[in-house]
XYZ file of C-alpha atoms in Angstrom:
629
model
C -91.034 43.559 75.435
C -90.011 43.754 71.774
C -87.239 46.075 70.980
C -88.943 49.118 69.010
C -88.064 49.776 65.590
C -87.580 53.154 63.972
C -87.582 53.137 59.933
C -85.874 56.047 58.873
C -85.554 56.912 55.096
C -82.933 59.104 54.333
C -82.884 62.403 51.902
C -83.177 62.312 48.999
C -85.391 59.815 47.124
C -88.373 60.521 45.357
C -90.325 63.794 46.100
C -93.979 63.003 44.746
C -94.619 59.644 46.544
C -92.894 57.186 49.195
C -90.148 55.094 48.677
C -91.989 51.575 49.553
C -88.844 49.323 51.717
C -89.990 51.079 55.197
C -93.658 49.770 54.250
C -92.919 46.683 53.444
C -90.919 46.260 56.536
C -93.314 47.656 58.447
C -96.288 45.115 57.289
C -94.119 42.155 57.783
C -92.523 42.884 61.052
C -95.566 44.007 62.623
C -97.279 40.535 61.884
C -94.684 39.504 64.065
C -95.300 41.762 66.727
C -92.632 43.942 66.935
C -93.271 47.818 67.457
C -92.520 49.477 64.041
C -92.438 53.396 62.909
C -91.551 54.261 59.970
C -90.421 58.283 58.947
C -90.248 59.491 55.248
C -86.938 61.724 56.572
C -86.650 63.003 52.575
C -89.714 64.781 51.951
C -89.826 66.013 55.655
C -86.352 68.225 55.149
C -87.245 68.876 51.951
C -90.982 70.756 52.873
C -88.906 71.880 55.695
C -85.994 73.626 53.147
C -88.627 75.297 51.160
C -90.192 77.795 53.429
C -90.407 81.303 53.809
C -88.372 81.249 57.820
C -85.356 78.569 56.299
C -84.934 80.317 52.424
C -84.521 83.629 55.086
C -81.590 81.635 57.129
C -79.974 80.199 53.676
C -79.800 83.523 52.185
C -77.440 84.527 55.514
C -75.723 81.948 55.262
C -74.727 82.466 51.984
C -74.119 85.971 52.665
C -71.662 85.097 55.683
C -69.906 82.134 53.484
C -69.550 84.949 50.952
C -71.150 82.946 48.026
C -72.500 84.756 45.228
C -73.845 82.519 42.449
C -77.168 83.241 41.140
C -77.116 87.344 41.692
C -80.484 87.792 40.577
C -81.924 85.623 43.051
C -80.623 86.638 45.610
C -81.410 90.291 44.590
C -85.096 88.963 44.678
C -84.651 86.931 47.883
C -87.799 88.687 49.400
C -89.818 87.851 46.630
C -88.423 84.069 46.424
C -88.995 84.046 50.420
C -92.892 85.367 50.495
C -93.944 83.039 47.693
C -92.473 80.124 48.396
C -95.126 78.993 51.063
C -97.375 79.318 48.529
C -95.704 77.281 45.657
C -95.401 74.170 48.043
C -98.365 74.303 49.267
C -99.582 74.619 45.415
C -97.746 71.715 44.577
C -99.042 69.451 47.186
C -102.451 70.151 46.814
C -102.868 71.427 43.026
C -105.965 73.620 43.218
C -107.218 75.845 40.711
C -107.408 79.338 42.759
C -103.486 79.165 43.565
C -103.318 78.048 40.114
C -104.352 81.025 38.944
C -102.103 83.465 41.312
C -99.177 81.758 40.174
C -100.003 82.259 36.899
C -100.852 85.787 37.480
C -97.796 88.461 36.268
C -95.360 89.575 38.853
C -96.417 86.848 41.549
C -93.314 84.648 40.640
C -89.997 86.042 40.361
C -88.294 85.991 37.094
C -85.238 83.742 37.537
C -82.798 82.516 35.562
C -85.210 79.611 34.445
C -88.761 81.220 34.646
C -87.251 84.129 32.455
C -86.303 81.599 29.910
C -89.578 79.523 30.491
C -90.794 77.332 27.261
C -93.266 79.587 25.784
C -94.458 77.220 22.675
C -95.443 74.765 25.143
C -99.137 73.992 24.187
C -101.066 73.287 27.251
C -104.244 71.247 27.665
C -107.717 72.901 27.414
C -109.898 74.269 30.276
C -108.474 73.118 34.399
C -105.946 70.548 33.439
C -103.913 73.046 31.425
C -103.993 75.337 33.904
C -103.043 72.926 36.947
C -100.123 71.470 34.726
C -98.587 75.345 33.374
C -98.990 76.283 36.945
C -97.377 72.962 38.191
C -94.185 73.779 35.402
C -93.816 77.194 36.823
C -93.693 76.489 39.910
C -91.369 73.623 39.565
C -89.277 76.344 37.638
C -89.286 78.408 40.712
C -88.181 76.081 43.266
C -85.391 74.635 40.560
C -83.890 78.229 40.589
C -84.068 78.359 44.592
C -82.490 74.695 44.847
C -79.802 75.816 42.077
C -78.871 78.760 44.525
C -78.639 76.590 47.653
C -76.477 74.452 45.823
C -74.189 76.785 43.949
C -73.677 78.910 47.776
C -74.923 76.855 50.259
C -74.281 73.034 50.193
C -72.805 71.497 47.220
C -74.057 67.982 47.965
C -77.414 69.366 47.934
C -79.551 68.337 44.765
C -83.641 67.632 44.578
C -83.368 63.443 44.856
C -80.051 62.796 45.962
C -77.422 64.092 48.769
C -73.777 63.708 48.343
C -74.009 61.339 45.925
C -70.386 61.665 44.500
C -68.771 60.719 47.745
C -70.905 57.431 47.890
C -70.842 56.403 44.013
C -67.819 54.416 42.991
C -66.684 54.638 46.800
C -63.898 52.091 46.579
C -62.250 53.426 49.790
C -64.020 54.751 52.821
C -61.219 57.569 53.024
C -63.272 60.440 51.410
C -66.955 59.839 53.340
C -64.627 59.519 56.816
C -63.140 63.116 55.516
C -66.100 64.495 55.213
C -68.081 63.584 58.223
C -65.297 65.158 60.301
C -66.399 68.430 59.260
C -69.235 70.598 60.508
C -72.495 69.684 59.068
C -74.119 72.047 56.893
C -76.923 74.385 57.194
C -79.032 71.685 55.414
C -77.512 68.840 57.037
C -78.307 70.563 60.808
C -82.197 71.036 59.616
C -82.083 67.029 59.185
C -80.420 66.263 62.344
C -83.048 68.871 64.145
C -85.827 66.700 62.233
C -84.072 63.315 63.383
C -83.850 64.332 66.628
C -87.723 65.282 67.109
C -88.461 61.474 65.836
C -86.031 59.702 68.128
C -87.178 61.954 71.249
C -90.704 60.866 70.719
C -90.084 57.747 69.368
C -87.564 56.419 72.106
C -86.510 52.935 69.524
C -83.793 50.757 70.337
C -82.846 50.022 66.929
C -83.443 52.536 64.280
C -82.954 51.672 60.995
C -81.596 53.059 57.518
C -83.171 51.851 53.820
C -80.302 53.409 51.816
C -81.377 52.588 48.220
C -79.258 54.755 46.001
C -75.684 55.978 46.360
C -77.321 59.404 47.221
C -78.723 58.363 50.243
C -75.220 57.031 51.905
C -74.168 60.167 53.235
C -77.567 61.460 54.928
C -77.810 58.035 56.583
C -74.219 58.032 57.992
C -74.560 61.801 59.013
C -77.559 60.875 61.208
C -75.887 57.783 62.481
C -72.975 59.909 63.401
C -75.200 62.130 65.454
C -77.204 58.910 67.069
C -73.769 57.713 68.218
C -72.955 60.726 69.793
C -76.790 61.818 71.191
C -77.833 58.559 72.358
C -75.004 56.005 72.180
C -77.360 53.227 73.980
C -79.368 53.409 70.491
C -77.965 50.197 67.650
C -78.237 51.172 64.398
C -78.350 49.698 61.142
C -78.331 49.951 57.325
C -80.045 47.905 54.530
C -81.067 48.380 51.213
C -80.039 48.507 47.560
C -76.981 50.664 48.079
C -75.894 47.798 51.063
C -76.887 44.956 48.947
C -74.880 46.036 45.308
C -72.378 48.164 46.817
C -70.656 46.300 50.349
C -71.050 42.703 49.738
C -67.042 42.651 49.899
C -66.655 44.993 53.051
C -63.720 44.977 55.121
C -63.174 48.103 56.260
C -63.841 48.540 60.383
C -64.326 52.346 59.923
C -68.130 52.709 59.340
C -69.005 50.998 62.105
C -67.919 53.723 64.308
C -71.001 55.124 62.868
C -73.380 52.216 62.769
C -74.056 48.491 64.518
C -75.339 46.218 61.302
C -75.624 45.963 57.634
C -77.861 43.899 56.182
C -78.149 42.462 52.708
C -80.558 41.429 50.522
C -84.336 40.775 51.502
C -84.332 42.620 55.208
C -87.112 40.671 56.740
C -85.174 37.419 57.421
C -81.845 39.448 58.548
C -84.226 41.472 60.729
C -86.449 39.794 62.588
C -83.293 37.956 63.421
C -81.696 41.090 64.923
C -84.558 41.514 67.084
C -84.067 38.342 68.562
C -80.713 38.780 69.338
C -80.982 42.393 70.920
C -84.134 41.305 72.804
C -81.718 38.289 74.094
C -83.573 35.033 72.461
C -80.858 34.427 70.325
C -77.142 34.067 69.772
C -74.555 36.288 67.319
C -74.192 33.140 65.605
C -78.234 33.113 64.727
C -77.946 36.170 62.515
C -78.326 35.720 58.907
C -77.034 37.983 56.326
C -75.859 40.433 58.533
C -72.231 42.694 58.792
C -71.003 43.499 62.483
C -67.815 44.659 63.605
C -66.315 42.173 66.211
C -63.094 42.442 68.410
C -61.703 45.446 65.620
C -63.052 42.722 62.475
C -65.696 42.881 59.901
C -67.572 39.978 60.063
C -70.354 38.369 58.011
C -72.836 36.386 60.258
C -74.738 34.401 58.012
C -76.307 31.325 59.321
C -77.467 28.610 57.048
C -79.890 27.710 55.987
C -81.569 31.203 55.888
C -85.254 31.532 57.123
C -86.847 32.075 53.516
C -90.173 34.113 53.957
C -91.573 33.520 50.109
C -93.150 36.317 48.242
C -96.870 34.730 47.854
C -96.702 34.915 51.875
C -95.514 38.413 52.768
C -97.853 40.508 53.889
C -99.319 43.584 52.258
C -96.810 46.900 52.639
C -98.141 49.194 55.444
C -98.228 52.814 54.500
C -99.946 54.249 56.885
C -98.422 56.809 59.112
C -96.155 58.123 56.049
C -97.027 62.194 55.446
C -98.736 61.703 52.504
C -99.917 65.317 52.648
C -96.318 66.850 52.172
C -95.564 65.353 48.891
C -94.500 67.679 46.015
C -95.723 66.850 42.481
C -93.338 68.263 40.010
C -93.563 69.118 36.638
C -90.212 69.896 34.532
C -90.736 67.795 31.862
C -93.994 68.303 30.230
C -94.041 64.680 28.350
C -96.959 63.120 29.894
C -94.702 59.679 29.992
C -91.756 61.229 31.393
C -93.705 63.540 33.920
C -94.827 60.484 36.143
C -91.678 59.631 38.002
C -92.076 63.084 39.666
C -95.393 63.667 38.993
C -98.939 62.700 41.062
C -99.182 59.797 44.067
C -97.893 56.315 43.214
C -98.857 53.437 45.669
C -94.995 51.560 45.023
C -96.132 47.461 44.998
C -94.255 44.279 43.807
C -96.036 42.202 41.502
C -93.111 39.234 41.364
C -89.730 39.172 43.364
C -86.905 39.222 41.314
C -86.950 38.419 37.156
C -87.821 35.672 35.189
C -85.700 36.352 32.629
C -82.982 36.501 34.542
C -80.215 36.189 31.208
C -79.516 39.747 30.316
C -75.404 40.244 30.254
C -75.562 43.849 31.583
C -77.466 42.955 34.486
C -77.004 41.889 38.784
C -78.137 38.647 37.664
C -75.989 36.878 40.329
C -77.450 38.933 43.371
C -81.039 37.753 45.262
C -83.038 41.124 44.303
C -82.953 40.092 40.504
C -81.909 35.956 40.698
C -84.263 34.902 43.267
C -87.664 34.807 41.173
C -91.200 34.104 43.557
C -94.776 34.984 42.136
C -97.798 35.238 43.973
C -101.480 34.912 42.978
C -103.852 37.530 41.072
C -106.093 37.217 44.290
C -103.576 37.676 46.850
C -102.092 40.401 44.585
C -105.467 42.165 44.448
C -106.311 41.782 48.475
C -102.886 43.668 49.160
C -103.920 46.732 46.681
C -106.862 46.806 48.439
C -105.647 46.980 51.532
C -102.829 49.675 50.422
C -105.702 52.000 48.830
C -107.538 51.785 52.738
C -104.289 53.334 54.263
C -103.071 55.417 51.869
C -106.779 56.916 50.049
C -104.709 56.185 46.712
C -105.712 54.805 43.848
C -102.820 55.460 41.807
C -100.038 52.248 41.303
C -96.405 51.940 40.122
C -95.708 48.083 40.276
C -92.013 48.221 40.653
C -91.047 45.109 39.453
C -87.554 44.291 37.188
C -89.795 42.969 35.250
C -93.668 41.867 35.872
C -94.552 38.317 33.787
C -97.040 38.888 31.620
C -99.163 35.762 32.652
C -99.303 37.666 35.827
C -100.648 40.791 33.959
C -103.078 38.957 32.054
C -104.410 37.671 35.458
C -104.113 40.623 37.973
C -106.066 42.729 34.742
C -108.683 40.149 34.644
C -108.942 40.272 38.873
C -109.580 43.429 39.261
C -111.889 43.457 36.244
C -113.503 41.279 38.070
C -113.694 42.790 41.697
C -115.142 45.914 39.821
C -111.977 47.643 41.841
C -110.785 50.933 39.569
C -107.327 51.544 39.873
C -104.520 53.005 37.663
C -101.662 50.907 37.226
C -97.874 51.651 35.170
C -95.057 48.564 35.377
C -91.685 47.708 34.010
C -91.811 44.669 31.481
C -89.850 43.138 28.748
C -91.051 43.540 25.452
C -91.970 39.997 25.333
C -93.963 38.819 22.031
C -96.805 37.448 24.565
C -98.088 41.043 24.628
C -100.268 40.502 21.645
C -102.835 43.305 21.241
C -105.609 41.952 23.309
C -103.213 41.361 26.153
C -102.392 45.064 25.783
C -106.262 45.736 26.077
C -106.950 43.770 28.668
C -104.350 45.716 30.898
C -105.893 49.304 29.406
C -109.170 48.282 30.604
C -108.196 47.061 34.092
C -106.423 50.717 34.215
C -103.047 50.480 33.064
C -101.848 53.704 31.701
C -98.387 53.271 31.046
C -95.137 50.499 30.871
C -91.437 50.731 31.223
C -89.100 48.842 29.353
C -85.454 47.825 28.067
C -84.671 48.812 24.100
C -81.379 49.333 25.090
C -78.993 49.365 22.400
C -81.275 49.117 19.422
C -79.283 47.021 16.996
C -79.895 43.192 17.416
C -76.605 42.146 16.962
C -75.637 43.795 20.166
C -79.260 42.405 21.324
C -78.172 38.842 20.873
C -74.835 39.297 22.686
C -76.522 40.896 25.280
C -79.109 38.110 25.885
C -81.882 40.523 25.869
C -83.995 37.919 24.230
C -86.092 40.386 21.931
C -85.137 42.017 18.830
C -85.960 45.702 17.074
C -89.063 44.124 14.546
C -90.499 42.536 18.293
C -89.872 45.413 20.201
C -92.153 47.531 17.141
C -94.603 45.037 17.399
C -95.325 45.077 20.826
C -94.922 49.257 21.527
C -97.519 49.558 18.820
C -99.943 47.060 20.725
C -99.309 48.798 24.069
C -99.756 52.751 21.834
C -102.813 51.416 20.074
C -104.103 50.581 23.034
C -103.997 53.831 24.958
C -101.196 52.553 27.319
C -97.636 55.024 26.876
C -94.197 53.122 26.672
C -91.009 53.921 27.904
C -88.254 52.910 26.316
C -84.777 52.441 28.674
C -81.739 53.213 26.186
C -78.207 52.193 26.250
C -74.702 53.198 24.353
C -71.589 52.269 25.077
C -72.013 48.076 25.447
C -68.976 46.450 25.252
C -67.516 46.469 20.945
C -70.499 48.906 19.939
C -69.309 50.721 17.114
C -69.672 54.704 15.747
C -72.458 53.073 13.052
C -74.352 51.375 15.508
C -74.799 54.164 17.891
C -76.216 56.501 14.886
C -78.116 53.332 13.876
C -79.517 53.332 17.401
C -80.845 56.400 17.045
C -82.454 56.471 13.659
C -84.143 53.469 15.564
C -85.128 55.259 18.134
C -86.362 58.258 16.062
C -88.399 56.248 13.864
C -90.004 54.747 17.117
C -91.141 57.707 17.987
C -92.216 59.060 14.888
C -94.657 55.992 14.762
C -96.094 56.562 17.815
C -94.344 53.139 19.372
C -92.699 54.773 22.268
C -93.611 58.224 23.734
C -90.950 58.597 25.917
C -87.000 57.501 26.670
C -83.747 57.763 28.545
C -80.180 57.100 27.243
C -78.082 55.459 30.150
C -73.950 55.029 29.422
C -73.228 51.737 30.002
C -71.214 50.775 33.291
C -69.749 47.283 33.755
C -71.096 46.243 37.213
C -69.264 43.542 39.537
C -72.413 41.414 39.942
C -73.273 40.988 35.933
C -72.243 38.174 33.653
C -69.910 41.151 31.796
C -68.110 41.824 35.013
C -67.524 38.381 35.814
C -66.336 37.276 32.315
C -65.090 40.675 30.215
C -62.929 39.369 28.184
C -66.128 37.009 26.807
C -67.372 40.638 25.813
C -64.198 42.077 24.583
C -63.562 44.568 27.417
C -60.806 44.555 30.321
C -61.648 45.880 33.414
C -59.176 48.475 34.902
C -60.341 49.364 38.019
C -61.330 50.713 40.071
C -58.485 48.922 43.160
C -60.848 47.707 46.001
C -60.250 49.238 49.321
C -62.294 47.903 51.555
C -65.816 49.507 51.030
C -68.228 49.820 48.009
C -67.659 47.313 45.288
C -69.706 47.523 42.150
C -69.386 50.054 39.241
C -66.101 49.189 37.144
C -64.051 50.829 35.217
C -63.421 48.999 31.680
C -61.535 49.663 28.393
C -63.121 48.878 25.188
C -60.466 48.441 22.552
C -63.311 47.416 19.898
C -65.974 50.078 20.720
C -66.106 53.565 19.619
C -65.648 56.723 21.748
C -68.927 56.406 23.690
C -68.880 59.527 25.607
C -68.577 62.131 22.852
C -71.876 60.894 21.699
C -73.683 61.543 25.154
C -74.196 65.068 24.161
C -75.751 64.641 20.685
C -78.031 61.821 21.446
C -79.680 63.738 24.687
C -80.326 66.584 21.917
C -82.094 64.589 19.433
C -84.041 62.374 22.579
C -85.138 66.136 24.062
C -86.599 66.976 20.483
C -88.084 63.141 20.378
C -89.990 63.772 23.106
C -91.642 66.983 22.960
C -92.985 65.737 19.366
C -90.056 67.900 17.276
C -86.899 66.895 14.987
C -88.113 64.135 13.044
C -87.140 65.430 10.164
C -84.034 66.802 10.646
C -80.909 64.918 9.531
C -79.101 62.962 12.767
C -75.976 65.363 12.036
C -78.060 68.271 12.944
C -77.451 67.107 16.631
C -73.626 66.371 16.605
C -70.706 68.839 16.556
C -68.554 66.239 14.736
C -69.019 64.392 11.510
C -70.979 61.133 12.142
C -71.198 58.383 9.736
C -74.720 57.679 7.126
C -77.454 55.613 8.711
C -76.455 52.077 7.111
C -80.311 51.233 7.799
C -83.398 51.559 5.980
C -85.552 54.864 6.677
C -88.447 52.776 6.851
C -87.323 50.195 9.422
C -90.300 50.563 11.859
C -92.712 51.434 8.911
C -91.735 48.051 7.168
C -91.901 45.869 10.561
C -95.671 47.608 11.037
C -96.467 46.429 7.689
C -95.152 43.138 8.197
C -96.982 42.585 11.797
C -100.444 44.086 10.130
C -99.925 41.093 7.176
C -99.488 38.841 9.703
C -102.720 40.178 12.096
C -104.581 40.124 8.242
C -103.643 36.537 7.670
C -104.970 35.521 11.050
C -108.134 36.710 10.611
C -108.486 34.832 7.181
């Protein structure tokens, strides 16, 4: 018999909707006949936080640890702890009734943030505004519950991360081997009750840890830790983002006191190797891709070449047996753009493995997950939604690609045209010039509502060196097609690239708040920019005008460097003002006010026109007029 297989994903990720590695996993490995379940370990300790019996048992402990931040909620602990039931429950089903007793005076206690609750908010007509001002209050009220367990409780604690400063930038092991000596928390116990209950009805031989973000690290080795010690006959191992940026270098013996494997990169070729070789069929030497400790040594079994399982030939994800009835929709930012990374159900697909771009400086060009590009077909694309909407009853879908081609869009938006199948569809792209306006159409009317993509620094000069491959008068062009169209854009933003100056940071932002003015982009994030091990800048600074200063590698994580830019300007000073003037952006405010208004120190004139974006418009209309004639 096949050794069984226990997914586990690891708090915290995403609270509305279900991180998609454990599905994918799952389809795959199953076609191969080997005994897969897969547990959504994040939103299960979350639901299991926020009730009425475990808010009772924080509150104690906080008492007994003598923690008193947040007075006032604690003064209204019995009113957080006989409404909190409610509030989940509101928040994973959204009906109107318990819409209306939140709403109601005096059901919700006033907090520090429902006190100071947006009041000029204007709020859609009839049921929807109801549903969404009742969604934002609630969210409110759990924010003000998760600030308290934080500030008295469990400092790692936060709503889609755990611990996350121990794992990010973890050049040594020292600090995460500290702190898994001590006593877990009151949170951390609640997981390890949860983890327990799985493996004691699960029985696995292998269980294994998708550890995407640096925020996941700690839950996963805190379990792992308690495996070892519950039921040492039990291997574990870790893949997953994290794994696959972070320990590529890894030399350090000490975490495998607490785990078996890591493996990098795509899992289902490392993986369905590991079965073989626990089930006895093959040898250590077989493994591919895969970290193991052996006689005290970290070594990296990688036998070439590696079984490639191509993109077009992987099987649909497999959702099913995820609790999709304990997801929380969330609603702190009222932007409708903004709202859907924590708002509603997203079915998480992959259009295309890896990018076709593949050229941006910034970027882990060099690793598989982004320079390893494999398409599929429109068909074969359309079977797997269908088969994802029969397990899951979900018709929503986040294609979670770096960045989906647009010939691919044209034909998946024609396919399920075609097939009659309704869906609605948001994806990351680059703002290449081949999304003309009836491109942009197309997608609206096979149901795409929304696209991500990179503006970054908004000045082409710093475009060009970053080999972006699109400039500010294409980026207008094509926002406007996707806006005219119906379909929202969000814009990712960057300062701080390697000899950016004071002037083109305030330039960047004029661009920016022009873009918005026009209606372009309806939504945007600014992002510091880090110098990453993996990306033609870390490679090569000096080609960019930077030196990298650290951080010294000590055996673990390798990936986020430390860099001095002797040409650049003072980056973080301006992280402050540009959030300000972004906030105003996008609740539809500040347009007018002069870029000063959101800076506590002098900043230099615009040296760009005021009617950058206006002019470009123009320009593309002249050029749509000229067409036509």
């Amino acid at each position: 018999m096949r050794p069984k297989i226990l997914f586990i994903t690891p708090p915290f990720t995403q609270l509305n909707t279900a991180y998609p590695a454990t599905a994918y996993l799952k389809g795959f490995l199953e076609t191969h006949e080997v005994p897969v379940v897969h547990v959504d370990l994040s939103i299960e300790l979350f639901t299991s936080i926020f009730t009425g019996a475990f808010l009772r048992a924080v509150f104690e402990e906080a008492a007994e640890l003598a923690q008193d931040h947040y007075p006032k909620v604690r003064e209204l602990k019995e009113h957080y702890i006989s409404r909190v039931d409610t509030v989940i429950g509101f928040l994973q089903k959204q009906d109107l009734k318990t819409a209306h007793q939140l709403l109601k005076p005096g059901f919700l206690p006033q907090g520090h943030r429902l006190i100071n609750v947006n009041t000029t908010i204007k709020w859609a007509a009839g049921e929807e505004g109801i549903l969404d001002k009742a969604k934002h209050y609630g969210t409110l009220f759990i924010e003000e519950l998760g600030d308290y367990i934080h500030a008295n409780v469990d400092e790692f604690f936060a709503f889609t991360k755990y611990a996350e400063q121990l794992s990010a930038s973890a050049s040594s092991f020292d600090q995460l081997d500290e702190f898994l000596s001590y006593q877990p928390t009151l949170i951390e116990e609640q997981m390890l009750d949860l983890l327990v209950a799985h493996i004691e009805k699960e029985e696995p031989d292998l269980v294994c840890f998708t550890i995407p973000f640096p925020g996941n690290l700690f839950a996963a080795l805190r379990c792992s830790q308690f495996i070892k010690q519950l039921f040492p006959e039990i291997k574990v191992a870790f893949g997953g983002g994290y794994c696959n940026t972070e320990l590529r270098s890894l030399s350090d013996p000490r975490i495998f006191e607490f785990i078996d494997f890591i493996c990098l990169d795509d899992g289902e070729g490392p993986l369905l190797k590991l079965v073989g070789y626990l089930e006895g069929s093959l040898a250590m030497a077989d493994l591919e891709r895969t970290f193991l400790l052996e006689n005290e040594q970290v070594l990296y079994k990688n036998k070439l070449p590696n079984t490639i399982y191509h993109h077009r030939t992987l099987p649909a994800p497999d959702y099913s047996g995820l609790p999709f009835d304990k997801y929380v929709s969330f609603l702190d930012v009222v932007n409708p753009m903004h709202r859907m990374w924590t708002d509603a159900r997203w079915n998480k697909l992959t259009i295309s493995h890896g990018c076709y771009w593949k050229q941006c400086s910034f970027c882990d060009v060099s690793l598989d997950y982004i320079g390893t590009y494999q398409n599929t077909t429109a068909s074969a694309l359309v079977d797997k939604i269908e088969k994802v909407i029969k397990d899951t009853g979900i018709t929503g879908f986040h294609f979670v690609d770096e960045a989906a081609p647009p010939k691919m869009l044209r034909a998946l938006s024609h396919e399920l045209l075609t097939r009659n199948l309704k869906i609605t569809w948001w994806t990351n792209i680059r703002f290449e010039k081949t999304f003309d306006f009836e491109l942009c159409q197309l997608m609206a009317e096979s149901g795409c509502i929304a696209v991500t993509g990179g503006l970054e620094v908004a000045s082409d000069r710093l475009l060009a060196k970053m080999k972006k491959g699109v400039d500010i008068a294409q980026v207008t062009r094509v926002t406007h097609n996707f806006s005219q169209t119906g379909i929202m854009v969000h814009a990712y933003l960057m300062y701080g690239f390697p000899t950016q100056t004071e002037q083109e940071t305030i330039d960047a932002l004029e661009v920016v708040r022009q873009l918005f003015e026009h209606n372009c982009i309806q939504s945007a994030f600014w992002h510091q920019f880090t110098t990453t091990a993996h990306s033609p800048i870390g490679k090569n600074p000096e080609a960019f005008g930077i030196e990298v200063t650290g951080p010294d590698f000590e055996g673990f994580a390798q990936n986020d460097l430390y860099h001095n830019d002797p040409q650049g300007a003072d980056h973080p000073k301006y992280t402050q003002g540009l959030n300000s003037a972004l906030n105003a952006y996008l609740n539809n405010t500040g347009y007018a006010k002069n870029l000063q208004n959101w800076f506590d120190f002098p900043i230099p004139e615009i040296s760009i026109s005021r009617d950058l974006i206006k002019r470009y418009l123009a320009e593309n209309r002249s050029k749509e007029t000229t067409r036509v004639h």
